[in-house]
mmCIF file of N, CA and C in Angstrom:
data_model
loop_
_atom_site.group_PDB
_atom_site.id
_atom_site.type_symbol
_atom_site.label_atom_id
_atom_site.label_comp_id
_atom_site.label_asym_id
_atom_site.label_seq_id
_atom_site.Cartn_x
_atom_site.Cartn_y
_atom_site.Cartn_z
ATOM 1 N N UNK X 1 23.254 -7.388 -38.057
ATOM 2 C CA UNK X 1 22.687 -6.313 -38.197
ATOM 3 C C UNK X 1 23.128 -5.331 -39.494
ATOM 4 N N UNK X 2 22.304 -4.762 -40.159
ATOM 5 C CA UNK X 2 22.595 -3.906 -41.387
ATOM 6 C C UNK X 2 22.531 -2.456 -41.011
ATOM 7 N N UNK X 3 23.151 -1.928 -41.954
ATOM 8 C CA UNK X 3 23.084 -0.262 -41.474
ATOM 9 C C UNK X 3 21.438 0.281 -41.431
ATOM 10 N N UNK X 4 21.003 -0.645 -42.328
ATOM 11 C CA UNK X 4 19.232 -0.289 -42.490
ATOM 12 C C UNK X 4 18.684 -0.305 -41.181
ATOM 13 N N UNK X 5 19.055 -1.377 -40.537
ATOM 14 C CA UNK X 5 18.391 -1.776 -39.135
ATOM 15 C C UNK X 5 18.916 -0.829 -38.079
ATOM 16 N N UNK X 6 20.262 -0.580 -38.208
ATOM 17 C CA UNK X 6 21.014 0.372 -36.957
ATOM 18 C C UNK X 6 21.666 1.535 -37.408
ATOM 19 N N UNK X 7 20.721 2.425 -38.024
ATOM 20 C CA UNK X 7 21.396 3.367 -38.758
ATOM 21 C C UNK X 7 22.224 4.517 -38.012
ATOM 22 N N UNK X 8 23.492 4.928 -38.362
ATOM 23 C CA UNK X 8 24.387 5.645 -37.698
ATOM 24 C C UNK X 8 23.551 7.074 -37.209
ATOM 25 N N UNK X 9 23.989 7.197 -35.539
ATOM 26 C CA UNK X 9 23.034 8.537 -35.320
ATOM 27 C C UNK X 9 23.596 9.726 -36.220
ATOM 28 N N UNK X 10 22.939 10.448 -36.262
ATOM 29 C CA UNK X 10 23.014 11.605 -37.026
ATOM 30 C C UNK X 10 23.784 12.862 -35.978
ATOM 31 N N UNK X 11 24.900 13.184 -36.360
ATOM 32 C CA UNK X 11 25.585 14.185 -35.593
ATOM 33 C C UNK X 11 25.115 15.837 -35.457
ATOM 34 N N UNK X 12 24.809 16.273 -34.515
ATOM 35 C CA UNK X 12 24.077 17.694 -34.815
ATOM 36 C C UNK X 12 24.688 18.430 -35.693
ATOM 37 N N UNK X 13 26.175 18.212 -35.765
ATOM 38 C CA UNK X 13 26.826 19.111 -36.943
ATOM 39 C C UNK X 13 26.057 19.016 -38.243
ATOM 40 N N UNK X 14 25.670 17.563 -38.655
ATOM 41 C CA UNK X 14 25.368 17.208 -40.051
ATOM 42 C C UNK X 14 23.624 17.656 -39.940
ATOM 43 N N UNK X 15 22.938 18.017 -38.833
ATOM 44 C CA UNK X 15 21.511 17.907 -38.920
ATOM 45 C C UNK X 15 21.015 19.260 -39.330
ATOM 46 N N UNK X 16 21.951 20.246 -39.688
ATOM 47 C CA UNK X 16 21.783 21.559 -40.325
ATOM 48 C C UNK X 16 22.152 22.663 -39.609
ATOM 49 N N UNK X 17 21.612 23.684 -39.828
ATOM 50 C CA UNK X 17 21.665 24.900 -39.156
ATOM 51 C C UNK X 17 21.098 24.590 -37.877
ATOM 52 N N UNK X 18 21.834 25.543 -36.797
ATOM 53 C CA UNK X 18 21.507 25.614 -35.506
ATOM 54 C C UNK X 18 20.098 26.339 -35.493
ATOM 55 N N UNK X 19 18.947 25.643 -34.797
ATOM 56 C CA UNK X 19 17.500 26.483 -34.575
ATOM 57 C C UNK X 19 17.706 27.770 -33.771
ATOM 58 N N UNK X 20 16.936 28.415 -34.052
ATOM 59 C CA UNK X 20 16.894 29.840 -33.437
ATOM 60 C C UNK X 20 16.477 29.543 -31.852
ATOM 61 N N UNK X 21 15.714 28.514 -31.526
ATOM 62 C CA UNK X 21 15.221 28.143 -29.994
ATOM 63 C C UNK X 21 16.570 27.986 -29.411
ATOM 64 N N UNK X 22 17.588 27.272 -29.907
ATOM 65 C CA UNK X 22 18.624 27.036 -29.210
ATOM 66 C C UNK X 22 19.634 27.783 -29.187
ATOM 67 N N UNK X 23 19.943 28.877 -30.311
ATOM 68 C CA UNK X 23 20.625 29.975 -29.986
ATOM 69 C C UNK X 23 19.925 30.876 -29.180
ATOM 70 N N UNK X 24 18.602 31.134 -29.072
ATOM 71 C CA UNK X 24 18.086 31.887 -27.863
ATOM 72 C C UNK X 24 18.430 31.612 -26.232
ATOM 73 N N UNK X 25 18.161 30.207 -26.427
ATOM 74 C CA UNK X 25 18.538 29.393 -24.955
ATOM 75 C C UNK X 25 19.988 29.826 -24.773
ATOM 76 N N UNK X 26 20.567 29.682 -25.603
ATOM 77 C CA UNK X 26 22.306 29.916 -25.107
ATOM 78 C C UNK X 26 22.371 31.455 -24.837
ATOM 79 N N UNK X 27 21.870 32.201 -25.571
ATOM 80 C CA UNK X 27 21.974 33.841 -25.116
ATOM 81 C C UNK X 27 21.475 33.775 -24.096
ATOM 82 N N UNK X 28 20.166 33.352 -23.450
ATOM 83 C CA UNK X 28 19.606 33.689 -22.226
ATOM 84 C C UNK X 28 20.769 33.054 -21.042
ATOM 85 N N UNK X 29 21.002 31.984 -21.316
ATOM 86 C CA UNK X 29 22.224 31.309 -20.378
ATOM 87 C C UNK X 29 23.319 32.187 -20.289
ATOM 88 N N UNK X 30 23.900 32.806 -21.671
ATOM 89 C CA UNK X 30 24.927 33.681 -21.276
ATOM 90 C C UNK X 30 24.808 34.965 -20.588
ATOM 91 N N UNK X 31 23.577 35.268 -21.108
ATOM 92 C CA UNK X 31 22.982 36.574 -20.011
ATOM 93 C C UNK X 31 23.149 36.404 -18.642
ATOM 94 N N UNK X 32 22.513 35.239 -18.334
ATOM 95 C CA UNK X 32 22.324 35.209 -16.765
ATOM 96 C C UNK X 32 24.031 35.064 -16.387
ATOM 97 N N UNK X 33 24.760 34.074 -17.035
ATOM 98 C CA UNK X 33 26.147 33.822 -16.633
ATOM 99 C C UNK X 33 26.950 35.381 -16.575
ATOM 100 N N UNK X 34 26.773 36.409 -17.524
ATOM 101 C CA UNK X 34 27.260 37.500 -17.252
ATOM 102 C C UNK X 34 26.868 38.568 -16.214
ATOM 103 N N UNK X 35 25.465 38.495 -16.063
ATOM 104 C CA UNK X 35 25.035 39.113 -14.859
ATOM 105 C C UNK X 35 25.568 38.660 -13.650
ATOM 106 N N UNK X 36 25.915 37.383 -13.608
ATOM 107 C CA UNK X 36 26.252 36.755 -12.238
ATOM 108 C C UNK X 36 27.744 37.192 -12.105
ATOM 109 N N UNK X 37 28.415 37.244 -13.189
ATOM 110 C CA UNK X 37 29.877 37.481 -13.358
ATOM 111 C C UNK X 37 30.130 39.045 -12.957
ATOM 112 N N UNK X 38 29.036 40.064 -13.508
ATOM 113 C CA UNK X 38 29.247 41.489 -13.138
ATOM 114 C C UNK X 38 28.916 41.553 -11.402
ATOM 115 N N UNK X 39 27.856 41.153 -11.291
ATOM 116 C CA UNK X 39 27.471 41.226 -9.754
ATOM 117 C C UNK X 39 28.497 40.593 -8.939
ATOM 118 N N UNK X 40 29.200 39.460 -9.262
ATOM 119 C CA UNK X 40 30.431 38.914 -8.505
ATOM 120 C C UNK X 40 31.343 39.723 -8.295
ATOM 121 N N UNK X 41 31.809 40.369 -9.707
ATOM 122 C CA UNK X 41 32.837 41.307 -9.620
ATOM 123 C C UNK X 41 32.750 42.354 -8.838
ATOM 124 N N UNK X 42 31.482 43.109 -8.935
ATOM 125 C CA UNK X 42 31.016 43.983 -8.177
ATOM 126 C C UNK X 42 31.385 44.111 -6.830
ATOM 127 N N UNK X 43 30.699 42.851 -6.010
ATOM 128 C CA UNK X 43 30.901 42.633 -4.791
ATOM 129 C C UNK X 43 32.278 42.341 -4.257
ATOM 130 N N UNK X 44 33.020 41.684 -5.055
ATOM 131 C CA UNK X 44 34.390 41.520 -4.973
ATOM 132 C C UNK X 44 35.255 42.817 -4.859
ATOM 133 N N UNK X 45 34.901 43.928 -5.976
ATOM 134 C CA UNK X 45 35.723 44.803 -6.012
ATOM 135 C C UNK X 45 35.102 46.012 -4.540
ATOM 136 N N UNK X 46 34.117 45.885 -4.365
ATOM 137 C CA UNK X 46 33.555 46.799 -3.156
ATOM 138 C C UNK X 46 34.080 45.953 -1.711
ATOM 139 N N UNK X 47 34.353 44.893 -1.695
ATOM 140 C CA UNK X 47 34.687 44.213 -0.708
ATOM 141 C C UNK X 47 36.422 44.232 -0.251
ATOM 142 N N UNK X 48 37.072 44.510 -1.533
ATOM 143 C CA UNK X 48 38.222 45.064 -1.372
ATOM 144 C C UNK X 48 38.724 46.261 -1.235
ATOM 145 N N UNK X 49 37.981 47.081 -1.643
ATOM 146 C CA UNK X 49 38.156 48.633 -1.981
ATOM 147 C C UNK X 49 37.185 49.487 -1.025
ATOM 148 N N UNK X 50 36.068 49.087 -0.899
ATOM 149 C CA UNK X 50 35.196 50.135 -0.483
ATOM 150 C C UNK X 50 35.195 49.902 1.031
ATOM 151 N N UNK X 51 34.095 50.374 1.704
ATOM 152 C CA UNK X 51 33.884 50.116 3.131
ATOM 153 C C UNK X 51 32.387 49.729 3.227
ATOM 154 N N UNK X 52 32.337 48.035 2.930
ATOM 155 C CA UNK X 52 31.130 47.388 3.350
ATOM 156 C C UNK X 52 30.892 47.166 5.023
ATOM 157 N N UNK X 53 29.959 46.768 5.466
ATOM 158 C CA UNK X 53 29.533 46.660 6.553
ATOM 159 C C UNK X 53 30.397 45.156 7.120
ATOM 160 N N UNK X 54 30.488 44.542 6.175
ATOM 161 C CA UNK X 54 31.272 43.116 6.527
ATOM 162 C C UNK X 54 32.413 42.798 5.178
ATOM 163 N N UNK X 55 33.320 43.363 5.204
ATOM 164 C CA UNK X 55 34.623 43.033 4.033
ATOM 165 C C UNK X 55 34.426 41.637 3.917
ATOM 166 N N UNK X 56 34.415 40.782 4.543
ATOM 167 C CA UNK X 56 34.720 39.132 4.451
ATOM 168 C C UNK X 56 33.616 38.751 3.659
ATOM 169 N N UNK X 57 32.535 39.060 4.170
ATOM 170 C CA UNK X 57 31.232 38.579 3.562
ATOM 171 C C UNK X 57 31.081 39.076 1.924
ATOM 172 N N UNK X 58 31.554 40.321 1.778
ATOM 173 C CA UNK X 58 31.419 40.892 0.430
ATOM 174 C C UNK X 58 32.631 39.972 -0.461
ATOM 175 N N UNK X 59 33.768 39.855 0.132
ATOM 176 C CA UNK X 59 34.659 38.936 -0.793
ATOM 177 C C UNK X 59 33.980 37.670 -1.114
ATOM 178 N N UNK X 60 33.666 36.979 -0.286
ATOM 179 C CA UNK X 60 33.024 35.641 -0.123
ATOM 180 C C UNK X 60 31.832 35.607 -1.221
ATOM 181 N N UNK X 61 30.859 36.550 -0.861
ATOM 182 C CA UNK X 61 29.783 36.545 -1.912
ATOM 183 C C UNK X 61 30.427 36.780 -3.518
ATOM 184 N N UNK X 62 31.318 37.615 -3.469
ATOM 185 C CA UNK X 62 31.748 38.156 -4.839
ATOM 186 C C UNK X 62 32.531 36.944 -5.311
ATOM 187 N N UNK X 63 33.293 36.284 -4.684
ATOM 188 C CA UNK X 63 34.006 35.027 -5.247
ATOM 189 C C UNK X 63 33.038 33.959 -5.314
ATOM 190 N N UNK X 64 32.079 33.574 -4.595
ATOM 191 C CA UNK X 64 30.957 32.853 -5.092
ATOM 192 C C UNK X 64 29.890 33.061 -6.191
ATOM 193 N N UNK X 65 29.707 34.317 -6.412
ATOM 194 C CA UNK X 65 29.023 34.682 -7.466
ATOM 195 C C UNK X 65 29.862 34.371 -9.138
ATOM 196 N N UNK X 66 31.083 34.829 -8.706
ATOM 197 C CA UNK X 66 31.873 34.596 -9.852
ATOM 198 C C UNK X 66 32.365 32.899 -10.278
ATOM 199 N N UNK X 67 32.053 32.434 -9.057
ATOM 200 C CA UNK X 67 32.157 30.907 -9.426
ATOM 201 C C UNK X 67 30.844 30.624 -9.988
ATOM 202 N N UNK X 68 29.853 30.948 -9.705
ATOM 203 C CA UNK X 68 28.280 30.426 -10.139
ATOM 204 C C UNK X 68 28.287 30.816 -11.381
ATOM 205 N N UNK X 69 28.875 32.072 -11.978
ATOM 206 C CA UNK X 69 28.928 32.368 -13.244
ATOM 207 C C UNK X 69 29.223 31.403 -14.278
ATOM 208 N N UNK X 70 30.194 30.633 -13.884
ATOM 209 C CA UNK X 70 30.867 29.567 -14.743
ATOM 210 C C UNK X 70 29.619 28.543 -15.232
ATOM 211 N N UNK X 71 28.846 28.179 -14.555
ATOM 212 C CA UNK X 71 27.821 27.130 -14.911
ATOM 213 C C UNK X 71 27.003 27.602 -16.181
ATOM 214 N N UNK X 72 26.425 28.657 -16.004
ATOM 215 C CA UNK X 72 25.405 29.201 -17.254
ATOM 216 C C UNK X 72 26.453 29.634 -18.623
ATOM 217 N N UNK X 73 27.702 30.106 -18.201
ATOM 218 C CA UNK X 73 28.541 30.424 -19.201
ATOM 219 C C UNK X 73 29.205 29.216 -20.097
ATOM 220 N N UNK X 74 29.306 28.426 -19.577
ATOM 221 C CA UNK X 74 29.847 27.148 -20.062
ATOM 222 C C UNK X 74 28.796 26.472 -20.665
ATOM 223 N N UNK X 75 27.475 26.414 -19.907
ATOM 224 C CA UNK X 75 26.564 25.683 -20.617
ATOM 225 C C UNK X 75 25.842 26.594 -21.944
ATOM 226 N N UNK X 76 26.472 27.935 -21.843
ATOM 227 C CA UNK X 76 25.855 28.664 -23.076
ATOM 228 C C UNK X 76 26.665 28.371 -24.132
ATOM 229 N N UNK X 77 28.064 28.287 -23.901
ATOM 230 C CA UNK X 77 28.937 27.817 -24.984
ATOM 231 C C UNK X 77 28.814 26.498 -25.580
ATOM 232 N N UNK X 78 28.337 25.738 -24.535
ATOM 233 C CA UNK X 78 28.037 24.295 -25.235
ATOM 234 C C UNK X 78 26.735 24.285 -25.809
ATOM 235 N N UNK X 79 25.850 25.006 -25.701
ATOM 236 C CA UNK X 79 24.621 24.843 -26.421
ATOM 237 C C UNK X 79 25.183 25.578 -27.960
ATOM 238 N N UNK X 80 25.846 26.566 -27.872
ATOM 239 C CA UNK X 80 26.125 27.143 -29.147
ATOM 240 C C UNK X 80 26.787 26.031 -30.093
ATOM 241 N N UNK X 81 27.624 25.290 -29.271
ATOM 242 C CA UNK X 81 28.400 24.093 -30.052
ATOM 243 C C UNK X 81 27.725 22.999 -30.236
ATOM 244 N N UNK X 82 26.482 23.193 -29.652
ATOM 245 C CA UNK X 82 25.378 21.982 -29.754
ATOM 246 C C UNK X 82 25.854 20.630 -29.152
ATOM 247 N N UNK X 83 26.348 20.909 -28.064
ATOM 248 C CA UNK X 83 27.025 19.638 -27.279
ATOM 249 C C UNK X 83 25.728 19.149 -26.712
ATOM 250 N N UNK X 84 25.577 18.078 -26.435
ATOM 251 C CA UNK X 84 24.036 17.384 -25.695
ATOM 252 C C UNK X 84 24.232 17.581 -24.265
ATOM 253 N N UNK X 85 25.558 17.513 -23.589
ATOM 254 C CA UNK X 85 25.821 17.493 -22.343
ATOM 255 C C UNK X 85 25.534 19.083 -21.638
ATOM 256 N N UNK X 86 25.384 19.952 -22.368
ATOM 257 C CA UNK X 86 25.184 21.499 -22.010
ATOM 258 C C UNK X 86 23.864 21.922 -21.779
ATOM 259 N N UNK X 87 22.906 20.836 -22.114
ATOM 260 C CA UNK X 87 21.481 21.328 -21.637
ATOM 261 C C UNK X 87 21.209 21.042 -20.034
ATOM 262 N N UNK X 88 21.840 19.975 -19.633
ATOM 263 C CA UNK X 88 21.420 19.701 -18.221
ATOM 264 C C UNK X 88 22.207 20.723 -17.300
ATOM 265 N N UNK X 89 23.364 21.527 -17.485
ATOM 266 C CA UNK X 89 23.651 22.511 -16.487
ATOM 267 C C UNK X 89 22.702 23.569 -17.017
ATOM 268 N N UNK X 90 22.236 24.118 -18.168
ATOM 269 C CA UNK X 90 21.458 25.142 -18.462
ATOM 270 C C UNK X 90 20.080 25.048 -17.825
ATOM 271 N N UNK X 91 19.656 23.995 -17.760
ATOM 272 C CA UNK X 91 18.212 23.585 -17.026
ATOM 273 C C UNK X 91 18.329 23.666 -15.624
ATOM 274 N N UNK X 92 19.610 23.289 -14.794
ATOM 275 C CA UNK X 92 19.965 23.389 -13.645
ATOM 276 C C UNK X 92 19.884 24.905 -13.350
ATOM 277 N N UNK X 93 20.663 25.750 -14.079
ATOM 278 C CA UNK X 93 20.358 27.226 -13.749
ATOM 279 C C UNK X 93 19.428 27.837 -13.774
ATOM 280 N N UNK X 94 18.439 27.445 -14.741
ATOM 281 C CA UNK X 94 17.181 28.088 -14.795
ATOM 282 C C UNK X 94 16.424 27.609 -13.528
ATOM 283 N N UNK X 95 16.758 26.352 -13.036
ATOM 284 C CA UNK X 95 15.697 25.966 -11.960
ATOM 285 C C UNK X 95 16.038 26.540 -10.571
ATOM 286 N N UNK X 96 17.619 26.981 -10.628
ATOM 287 C CA UNK X 96 17.940 27.620 -9.811
ATOM 288 C C UNK X 96 17.644 28.935 -9.693
ATOM 289 N N UNK X 97 17.373 29.588 -10.710
ATOM 290 C CA UNK X 97 17.244 31.001 -10.702
ATOM 291 C C UNK X 97 15.624 31.301 -10.330
ATOM 292 N N UNK X 98 14.748 30.056 -10.275
ATOM 293 C CA UNK X 98 13.325 30.663 -10.120
ATOM 294 C C UNK X 98 13.259 31.001 -8.431
ATOM 295 N N UNK X 99 13.742 30.244 -7.631
ATOM 296 C CA UNK X 99 13.614 30.508 -5.959
ATOM 297 C C UNK X 99 14.331 31.847 -6.002
ATOM 298 N N UNK X 100 15.302 31.991 -6.794
ATOM 299 C CA UNK X 100 15.976 33.684 -6.288
ATOM 300 C C UNK X 100 14.842 34.550 -6.926
ATOM 301 N N UNK X 101 14.326 34.314 -8.145
ATOM 302 C CA UNK X 101 13.397 35.284 -8.554
ATOM 303 C C UNK X 101 12.543 35.585 -7.611
ATOM 304 N N UNK X 102 11.604 34.410 -6.993
ATOM 305 C CA UNK X 102 10.721 34.609 -5.864
ATOM 306 C C UNK X 102 11.055 35.391 -4.915
ATOM 307 N N UNK X 103 12.298 35.209 -4.417
ATOM 308 C CA UNK X 103 12.714 35.945 -3.290
ATOM 309 C C UNK X 103 12.794 37.450 -3.690
ATOM 310 N N UNK X 104 13.221 37.744 -4.867
ATOM 311 C CA UNK X 104 13.300 39.126 -5.166
ATOM 312 C C UNK X 104 12.080 39.683 -5.201
ATOM 313 N N UNK X 105 11.123 38.881 -5.563
ATOM 314 C CA UNK X 105 9.666 39.421 -5.586
ATOM 315 C C UNK X 105 8.993 39.756 -4.223
ATOM 316 N N UNK X 106 9.445 38.850 -3.354
ATOM 317 C CA UNK X 106 8.835 38.883 -2.026
ATOM 318 C C UNK X 106 9.533 40.302 -0.897
ATOM 319 N N UNK X 107 10.640 41.109 -1.694
ATOM 320 C CA UNK X 107 11.302 42.113 -1.091
ATOM 321 C C UNK X 107 10.308 43.454 -1.261
ATOM 322 N N UNK X 108 10.513 44.244 -0.375
ATOM 323 C CA UNK X 108 9.981 45.591 -0.633
ATOM 324 C C UNK X 108 10.616 46.537 -0.750
ATOM 325 N N UNK X 109 11.216 46.354 -2.316
ATOM 326 C CA UNK X 109 12.479 47.435 -2.651
ATOM 327 C C UNK X 109 12.313 47.223 -4.026
ATOM 328 N N UNK X 110 13.474 47.990 -4.422
ATOM 329 C CA UNK X 110 13.596 48.141 -5.964
ATOM 330 C C UNK X 110 14.089 46.791 -6.690
ATOM 331 N N UNK X 111 14.377 45.595 -5.760
ATOM 332 C CA UNK X 111 14.739 44.194 -6.314
ATOM 333 C C UNK X 111 13.555 43.719 -7.235
ATOM 334 N N UNK X 112 12.174 43.981 -6.670
ATOM 335 C CA UNK X 112 11.039 43.420 -7.344
ATOM 336 C C UNK X 112 11.272 43.422 -8.794
ATOM 337 N N UNK X 113 11.444 44.411 -9.757
ATOM 338 C CA UNK X 113 11.652 44.245 -10.947
ATOM 339 C C UNK X 113 12.833 43.429 -11.630
ATOM 340 N N UNK X 114 13.849 43.350 -10.715
ATOM 341 C CA UNK X 114 14.971 42.223 -10.994
ATOM 342 C C UNK X 114 14.312 40.984 -10.891
ATOM 343 N N UNK X 115 13.647 40.794 -9.895
ATOM 344 C CA UNK X 115 12.907 39.413 -9.631
ATOM 345 C C UNK X 115 11.827 39.164 -11.060
ATOM 346 N N UNK X 116 10.957 40.019 -11.402
ATOM 347 C CA UNK X 116 10.321 39.829 -12.451
ATOM 348 C C UNK X 116 11.188 39.437 -13.601
ATOM 349 N N UNK X 117 12.188 40.332 -14.085
ATOM 350 C CA UNK X 117 13.005 39.871 -14.879
ATOM 351 C C UNK X 117 13.684 38.651 -15.088
ATOM 352 N N UNK X 118 14.068 38.088 -13.730
ATOM 353 C CA UNK X 118 14.889 36.885 -13.737
ATOM 354 C C UNK X 118 13.732 35.629 -13.921
ATOM 355 N N UNK X 119 12.545 36.109 -13.387
ATOM 356 C CA UNK X 119 11.603 34.923 -13.553
ATOM 357 C C UNK X 119 11.422 34.687 -15.175
ATOM 358 N N UNK X 120 11.176 35.790 -15.751
ATOM 359 C CA UNK X 120 10.750 35.665 -16.977
ATOM 360 C C UNK X 120 11.844 35.064 -18.041
ATOM 361 N N UNK X 121 13.147 35.391 -17.498
ATOM 362 C CA UNK X 121 14.301 34.666 -18.128
ATOM 363 C C UNK X 121 14.261 33.516 -18.294
ATOM 364 N N UNK X 122 14.200 32.956 -16.848
ATOM 365 C CA UNK X 122 14.585 31.648 -16.354
ATOM 366 C C UNK X 122 13.352 30.852 -17.100
ATOM 367 N N UNK X 123 12.016 31.338 -17.137
ATOM 368 C CA UNK X 123 11.011 30.515 -17.623
ATOM 369 C C UNK X 123 11.111 30.326 -19.276
ATOM 370 N N UNK X 124 11.467 31.664 -19.738
ATOM 371 C CA UNK X 124 11.611 31.348 -21.190
ATOM 372 C C UNK X 124 12.905 30.476 -21.600
ATOM 373 N N UNK X 125 14.124 30.630 -21.029
ATOM 374 C CA UNK X 125 15.003 29.505 -21.252
ATOM 375 C C UNK X 125 14.643 27.827 -20.914
ATOM 376 N N UNK X 126 13.833 28.025 -19.780
ATOM 377 C CA UNK X 126 13.384 26.614 -19.775
ATOM 378 C C UNK X 126 12.597 26.160 -20.868
ATOM 379 N N UNK X 127 11.271 26.788 -20.937
ATOM 380 C CA UNK X 127 10.579 26.326 -22.327
ATOM 381 C C UNK X 127 11.547 26.152 -23.585
ATOM 382 N N UNK X 128 12.635 27.152 -24.047
ATOM 383 C CA UNK X 128 13.190 26.751 -25.328
ATOM 384 C C UNK X 128 14.490 25.529 -25.070
ATOM 385 N N UNK X 129 14.811 25.360 -23.596
ATOM 386 C CA UNK X 129 15.756 24.091 -23.612
ATOM 387 C C UNK X 129 14.823 22.689 -23.712
ATOM 388 N N UNK X 130 13.572 22.809 -23.225
ATOM 389 C CA UNK X 130 12.847 21.308 -23.162
ATOM 390 C C UNK X 130 12.142 21.268 -24.538
ATOM 391 N N UNK X 131 12.336 22.237 -25.268
ATOM 392 C CA UNK X 131 11.490 22.137 -26.594
ATOM 393 C C UNK X 131 12.055 21.076 -27.674
ATOM 394 N N UNK X 132 11.139 20.222 -28.283
ATOM 395 C CA UNK X 132 11.601 19.153 -29.034
ATOM 396 C C UNK X 132 12.866 19.179 -30.148
ATOM 397 N N UNK X 133 12.628 20.571 -30.631
ATOM 398 C CA UNK X 133 13.609 21.059 -31.740
ATOM 399 C C UNK X 133 14.882 21.112 -31.062
ATOM 400 N N UNK X 134 14.635 21.813 -29.967
ATOM 401 C CA UNK X 134 16.245 21.858 -29.135
ATOM 402 C C UNK X 134 16.736 20.740 -28.951
ATOM 403 N N UNK X 135 15.857 19.748 -28.710
ATOM 404 C CA UNK X 135 16.466 18.417 -28.042
ATOM 405 C C UNK X 135 17.200 17.762 -29.150
ATOM 406 N N UNK X 136 16.383 17.833 -30.517
ATOM 407 C CA UNK X 136 16.850 16.945 -31.493
ATOM 408 C C UNK X 136 18.122 17.752 -32.044
ATOM 409 N N UNK X 137 18.239 18.923 -32.085
ATOM 410 C CA UNK X 137 19.337 19.867 -32.513
ATOM 411 C C UNK X 137 20.611 19.651 -31.639
ATOM 412 N N UNK X 138 20.340 19.298 -30.423
ATOM 413 C CA UNK X 138 21.489 18.560 -29.528
ATOM 414 C C UNK X 138 21.758 17.187 -29.606
ATOM 415 N N UNK X 139 20.997 16.333 -30.349
ATOM 416 C CA UNK X 139 21.341 15.302 -30.657
ATOM 417 C C UNK X 139 20.836 14.117 -29.470
ATOM 418 N N UNK X 140 19.899 14.653 -28.485
ATOM 419 C CA UNK X 140 19.521 14.086 -27.427
ATOM 420 C C UNK X 140 18.375 13.110 -27.697
ATOM 421 N N UNK X 141 18.747 11.829 -27.544
ATOM 422 C CA UNK X 141 17.619 10.971 -28.034
ATOM 423 C C UNK X 141 16.335 11.115 -26.654
ATOM 424 N N UNK X 142 15.217 11.025 -27.082
ATOM 425 C CA UNK X 142 14.011 11.235 -25.877
ATOM 426 C C UNK X 142 13.836 9.472 -25.766
ATOM 427 N N UNK X 143 12.800 9.448 -24.746
ATOM 428 C CA UNK X 143 12.355 8.373 -24.253
ATOM 429 C C UNK X 143 11.379 7.851 -25.573
ATOM 430 N N UNK X 144 11.611 6.627 -25.961
ATOM 431 C CA UNK X 144 10.776 6.232 -26.982
ATOM 432 C C UNK X 144 11.350 6.802 -28.304
ATOM 433 N N UNK X 145 12.280 7.393 -28.334
ATOM 434 C CA UNK X 145 12.762 7.588 -29.634
ATOM 435 C C UNK X 145 13.620 6.523 -30.215
ATOM 436 N N UNK X 146 14.359 5.447 -29.746
ATOM 437 C CA UNK X 146 14.712 4.362 -30.577
ATOM 438 C C UNK X 146 13.584 3.513 -31.108
ATOM 439 N N UNK X 147 12.506 3.626 -30.480
ATOM 440 C CA UNK X 147 11.524 2.858 -31.114
ATOM 441 C C UNK X 147 10.764 3.476 -32.264
ATOM 442 N N UNK X 148 10.891 4.950 -32.352
ATOM 443 C CA UNK X 148 10.331 5.655 -33.479
ATOM 444 C C UNK X 148 11.101 5.377 -34.605
ATOM 445 N N UNK X 149 12.575 5.155 -34.265
ATOM 446 C CA UNK X 149 13.478 5.152 -35.804
ATOM 447 C C UNK X 149 13.167 3.745 -36.314
ATOM 448 N N UNK X 150 12.650 2.849 -35.629
ATOM 449 C CA UNK X 150 12.758 1.644 -36.565
ATOM 450 C C UNK X 150 11.636 1.597 -37.313
#
């Protein structure tokens, strides 16, 4: 096989500047991670210092949110660095956010605007993450992509 038949794959760094869609997807994932971290820290601090109805539940919820915040934060960092592995965790984060947004929308409280914002952010991030330009920028081969290069 010659190099013409089997060209070396273009690395994401050599593909040019990072597309705006990829930067926007990373920003949205980072925003979600930061929101989870802030919420988790608030619950943890309230559980340790405040007088919640159930301190153990507040502490457990806070720690859980802090751990969950790591997924979108790592995904955002990977997206900014144009690592192909980062798209999977970013998509998983958005898919997990949709049922949470739906639950917030079903509440009869001030949680409804939060549900609207979360739904808009999750859908926007999903659209950005599955965009062909984002896929190419991350160096992800699409089905049939090997046939196109022949």
